[in-house]
Amino acid sequence: MNDPVSNKSSDGKTHLKVLTNMTSQEVRAMAREYLMPAVFNYFSEPLVLRRGAGLHVEDADGNTYLDCFGGILTVGLGHCLPEISSAIAEQARTLGHVSTLYQHEWIARLAQAVAQKMPAGSGLKQSFFTSSGTEADEMAVMLAKNITGRHEIIALRHSYSGRGMYAVSAMGHATWRPIPPQMPGISLMPAPYCYRCPFGLSYPSCDVRCGDDIKEVLATTTTGAPAAFIAEPVLGVGGFVVPPREYFQKVIPEVKKAGGLFICDEVQTGWGRTGTHWNGIEHFGVKPDIMTFAKATASGLPMAITVTTPEIAAAFKGLTLATYGGNPISSIAALATLHIMDREDIPARSARLGSKLRAGLDALKDKHALIGDVRGMGLMQGVELVEDRKTKQPATQRANLLLNVMKRRRVLIGKGGLYGNTLRVAPPMLVEESQLDELLSHLDGALAEVAQATV
Ligand SMILES: Cc1ncc(COP(=O)(O)O)c(C=O)c1O
């Protein structure tokens, strides 16, 4: 095995090599021994990555892949964009960390930039920075409890909030819920999942019955006085489930009437991902009281944001801090990311390229019976695989196989959904049209191959 530390140099000291030359097999063996097995990896032989540039990543054995999942929508623009990497490196040489006990220019500038991206008329202006989507959602829930003096939270089935105590308790997926729910006072409302409608209805004749269900949920599972309703504009881990357009317009007024707040989790949908708008919720004509962001915010550096109105922010009782929250390096990465997003008009680009991707996926659905549903917004498109379009039996094993076939074809995509049968296609948003063509052509071949396989 290679020594990760270089030989002594002229100063007589050893120095860490940034890049070592371990093979995938060597890395896997070391990871098996020292990483907790609870960490979920794609593929039975986990992929070991070593380099990234734009839409491409290279594995430790020198193979190059077209990355259409971007580290779970987190490499929002592309890997190691020179502009962002230089800003990070310069910041690392200038000032790396101070904790939130002190202030610095970059966190203030970032908070101002974030405020400018909030939905018009929402009044959302003040930010709290942390390092993960989990923490952003936990802070949002804390804020809602503080200002309302209430405790009950309504979340959606099929939702994902992360792995904190609130987040796991509100988990809408048994698979991601390793411990019994710990936090009382959480109601899980049926999801607006049209393809598998919890009420057995079809849109639009259903008149969005799932939205009306909020009245039932309030009356039967809460005291009628919730602190908040929390939802993702598009259920991400849930398999890119897009609610009907009218959904939030039915739910939110009822939540507000009951005195609750609306927490909008934009961890996956934020920063232009859904096309046309900066925020996913802007497609739905409702205004959140609190919003959370993470993933694409800082192109992969740990960064999460909870944004709210000055009034709600002021209601937080007691002291709080987040040691790493908005540290100078993460803040500069976020500012550099936003700068490029503004310059390239990422919401418009996501809308344009998202339409192309969607048209291609719809065409694949016409061709391959394995596809039961195509759904999504902008550059976040889901493809739900079923064994039979009538019974809608989830094609979970074929979805696994398909990811492997795509890997063999050197294209990376994600998967999700309660049954693990929904392909998640969400390339970095600077993807080129030709790269979408390449992805679609490989998906076409892989679907044909997987449909024939015995599983
Ligand atoms: C919608 C949503 N919220 C919260 C989280 C938690 O984020 P993190 O993994 O950064 O804690 C995720 C993670 O996938 C997410 O998709």
CSV table of N, CA and C and ligand atoms in Angstrom, one decimal, residues 132-134 137 160-162 232 237 265 267-268 295, ligand 1:
chain,number,residue,atom,x,y,z
A,132,SER,N,-25.1,21.5,7.5
A,132,SER,CA,-25.9,20.4,6.8
A,132,SER,C,-27.4,20.7,6.8
A,133,GLY,N,-28.0,20.0,5.8
A,133,GLY,CA,-29.5,20.2,5.7
A,133,GLY,C,-30.2,19.8,7.0
A,134,THR,N,-29.7,18.8,7.6
A,134,THR,CA,-30.3,18.3,8.9
A,134,THR,C,-30.3,19.5,9.9
A,137,ASP,N,-32.8,22.2,9.0
A,137,ASP,CA,-34.2,21.9,9.3
A,137,ASP,C,-34.5,21.9,10.8
A,160,TYR,N,-37.9,13.7,3.6
A,160,TYR,CA,-36.5,13.4,4.2
A,160,TYR,C,-36.0,14.7,4.7
A,161,SER,N,-35.6,14.7,6.0
A,161,SER,CA,-35.1,15.9,6.6
A,161,SER,C,-33.7,15.7,7.2
A,162,GLY,N,-33.2,14.5,7.0
A,162,GLY,CA,-31.8,14.3,7.5
A,162,GLY,C,-31.7,13.3,8.6
A,232,GLU,N,-41.0,19.7,1.4
A,232,GLU,CA,-40.1,20.0,0.3
A,232,GLU,C,-41.0,20.4,-0.9
A,237,VAL,N,-35.6,12.8,-1.8
A,237,VAL,CA,-35.2,11.4,-1.5
A,237,VAL,C,-36.5,10.6,-1.8
A,265,ASP,N,-38.6,23.3,2.9
A,265,ASP,CA,-37.3,22.7,2.8
A,265,ASP,C,-36.8,22.7,1.4
A,267,VAL,N,-33.7,22.2,0.5
A,267,VAL,CA,-32.3,21.6,0.5
A,267,VAL,C,-31.9,21.1,-0.9
A,268,GLN,N,-32.9,20.4,-1.5
A,268,GLN,CA,-32.6,19.9,-2.9
A,268,GLN,C,-33.1,20.8,-4.0
A,295,LYS,N,-27.1,21.6,0.3
A,295,LYS,CA,-26.6,21.0,-1.0
A,295,LYS,C,-25.9,21.9,-1.9
B,1,LIG,C1,-34.9,17.7,1.5
B,1,LIG,C2,-33.7,17.4,2.4
B,1,LIG,N1,-33.7,18.0,3.6
B,1,LIG,C3,-32.7,17.7,4.5
B,1,LIG,C4,-31.7,16.9,4.1
B,1,LIG,C5,-30.6,16.6,5.1
B,1,LIG,O1,-29.4,17.1,4.6
B,1,LIG,P1,-27.9,16.7,5.1
B,1,LIG,O2,-27.7,15.3,4.6
B,1,LIG,O3,-27.0,17.7,4.6
B,1,LIG,O4,-28.0,16.7,6.6
B,1,LIG,C6,-31.7,16.3,2.9
B,1,LIG,C7,-30.6,15.3,2.5
B,1,LIG,O5,-30.6,14.7,1.5
B,1,LIG,C8,-32.7,16.5,2.0
B,1,LIG,O6,-32.8,15.9,0.8
